[in-house]
Amino acid sequence: MNAKLTEQPNTIMTQSLEDMTHNPDNSKDPVASTADVTESQATLPVAPDPIFTAVNQRCLIRAEQLKRYSNIRDLPTDTRNAPLLDIGFGQQRALKALQTALDIDASGYHVFAAGEDGLGKRTVISRLLQHIAANAPTPNDWVYVHNFTDPRTPVALHLPAGQATLLQQHVNNLWQQAKKRLTQRFRSDHYQSKIEIIKNDTDQKESCAYDALNAEGKQYDLALTFRPYDNKAIFVHPSQLLTEDGDKTVKDKKEVEDIADSDLALGSDVRSNKIQSNKNSNQSLASDITSDSKTDRDTDADAHTDHKNDLNNFAKKNHMQKRLNQLTIELEQLEDDANDAIEALHRNIARRALQPLFLPIREQFVTLPSVINYLEVLFTDMVTHVERIVNGDDEEFVAAVLATTPSRYAVNVIVSHTPGSGAPVIFEDLPTHLNLLGHVEQITQLGTVTTDVSMIRAGALHRANGGYLLLEASHLLEHPYAWQGLKRALQSRKIKLSSLEQMLTLTGSLSLAPTPIDLNIKVVLLGEADLYYELLELEPEFDAVFKVRADFHDDVPRTREHELALVAKMADIISYAKLYPFDSSAQAALLEHLSLQAEDQERLSLHSDRLIALLHESNRHARLDNQDIVDASHVTQAIADMDERSGYLRDLYWDELKNGQQLINTQGQAVGQVNALTVVSYADSEFGMPARLTAVIQPNIGAGDILDIERDVDLGGSLHAKGMLIMTSYLRALFSQHHALNFSASLAFEQSYAHIDGDSATVSEACALLSALANVPINQALAITGSMNQLGEVQAVGGINAKIAGFFDACREQKLTGQQGVVIPMANVKQLMLRDDIINAVENEQFHIYGVHTLSEALTLMTGLPIDSMNKKKRYRKETLFGKVLSRLMLWDDNQDTSDDAEDKKSKTKAKNKRKAKKQKKEAKRKKEQDRKDTDNNQDELADDNV
């Protein structure tokens, strides 16, 4: 039967199913399918309803409305003849906002460029800023130098553009020359003679002082000598100076120490005996005092005399020792004076050697007071530490392995600009805290962590200071403390280096704290609009820092001027990438594809990423064809390649459709069943596919409740639920005034196992539900999509081109019959940019596209019946769809009433029978009792007779 139906164009079933609606037998199955209609009911076709014919003609979309082609004659012959590119094409609103921020030199006037990824926001803004920056003044250079007062806080110096590198070179050369010249001066004979004079003068004064003291000691019979092991001056008795070989040295260290110690306590007899024994043991005494040496034959009188002499010698020796101590102090002062003289000589030599080296540098930077002050401090430090410089025995004054200058005298260039180069435009693709604000490196040597001024590294803010900095907002928020550091720098207008280690761990090793650098910059954050709103909500200070929002448009109106402007953009990309030129046919194909991307015949997409990829792939096909110019066929092939690469999921679906695993009918009719148009989106893959939508009615249960199965199992989104509620409200308003809604229904997308959202299935759901309520079949050769409001008006939906292509491919897979087509909102007609094969099928009447304004028009096309025609009594006619719905609602009520009456009669009969049985039972019991009494009486009478 289905085959016969699809062969007849614009025909409907001969039986409108109204008889089935009033048939009590069929009321048991209110959702009877096509199989319930017998072959005899569909043998003869009838003429279509005039209303259906009128709606069909009014809603049919012509082939010329399905796509807008570009006029090749209005385009350049090839991209080499394209007009010049306008940098701000299509983004005047955003560029105006950007210019406003650039013109205001106040805190917080930074820009958030909001727009979808792939629009080329960074390219447009970078080109505009580079154009502006080329005529802007070049910012100062910045260097860090050693702080000789507080080494932990290096000093930041700013110089005119190009002067930082010059200062670094001068200081490096200065160090090399100073090291060489000072080494030569301190190795010269003149220097050595000066030192010898100072040393000789000091030695002479020391000798004279020792000679005078020694002469004084001889008066007390004491001699001045020096201990050999520490060269300390002491006074001893002359008898202790000579040895057997005549050398002026004592016998041993132990003896001298014992003598010196015993001289401090001569009052002790024991120690005096010890001294006496030591004297006896000396075998090398002077001849004039050893002739009468002490022997074991000493008498007590001699011992007493010796004791007095020892006491006397102790007093004299103590006196001379004090004089020796005084002389020692005087000699130390003499040595200090000599050292001061040597140091003064060193400084004098250093000044005379370094002064000529510093003079040209001072003249070079005479207009920079900060640099002159630094050079003065540098000169003083070199003069002060000249000995350490010459000796090279201190790491602080030795150049590192990879450096030519010690870090103490290094000039660390943080940022340097070429004079006249304009303001910098910097894009930081990895905006971490360190890359933005700079950091201080550290080096580990033998387990010790060290750092110095030469290890300070610049960040993006340093490089962009005085110019412009571009950042991806999403990348900025990925890194810890990056946003906080940027915000602090922009608010304080200073770049302050801080230790990220201390921020993360609340501890950290001692590091440098360089002085902050003044910041004068404009920052542009690039991101999507959703991220901008999230930042506004979650970051209270965001709008105080980024006060200007620049919105980038996704598309532009499709005018001749804009088409030429986009051709200029293509030519710019082609020239930059060194691709083959594109002829006018290729340009037209690209413009048509851009309209498809915009999903509007009257607009052109501004997304650059897709365009760039398409240009490169089209160029590849031209190269493979050995062509030196790209034409429309190459563009078409590139588009097909892109669709094929992203069509893996689509191919899986079509395989299931071929194998019968996906149940889709593109022919015949069915009650409560609709082919709904959907779009599947996953990652970069998007394609249209039809989905079977079914509705089931449960009469006399509920009050018009509609169960959304997708929503109840959490497969339906909030927008889908909203569409269901709108449809429910529409139906209640449509029929509740005529009859109570004495049914419940359920709707479901069959074989759908993924999340569903959006309200584009509202019209198809209404069609399925009303078909089930009226028990009227729907033409399965048509698929439908559209949103609906509570007034029954059909609204536009998204993805319309992909949806139509999906159902067309399904129909072609199951063979085109000339009856298939789609029903779409009329508001979507201007968005049609269909494939050429679909347009050819429409031209050949193998496929049809209808545009509707209301649900009634959609239902007419889907069922072939008038929908809401009324009679004079303002009631829906019985032959209309709504009339059939009301008839079934009333039929369900009648059936319910009949069933209720039968049940009541049955209950009454049962109660009556029950009462009758109870009465009969009671009568039988009474009769039985009476018989028993009669029997008893008879027996009593018989007994009496016997008696």
GROMACS .gro file of C-alpha atoms in nm, residues 808-809 812 816 834-842 844 847:
model
   15
  808PHE     CA    1   1.848   1.456   0.127
  809ASP     CA    2   2.135   1.207   0.165
  812ARG     CA    3   1.906   0.942  -0.195
  816LEU     CA    4   1.463   0.950  -0.459
  834LEU     CA    5   2.271   2.433  -0.022
  835ARG     CA    6   2.493   2.200  -0.217
  836ASP     CA    7   2.466   2.208  -0.593
  837ASP     CA    8   2.345   1.845  -0.610
  838ILE     CA    9   2.052   1.931  -0.381
  839ILE     CA   10   1.967   2.235  -0.593
  840ASN     CA   11   1.974   2.020  -0.908
  841ALA     CA   12   1.736   1.770  -0.747
  842VAL     CA   13   1.497   2.054  -0.659
  844ASN     CA   14   1.433   1.839  -1.146
  847PHE     CA   15   1.324   1.687  -0.398
   0.00000   0.00000   0.00000
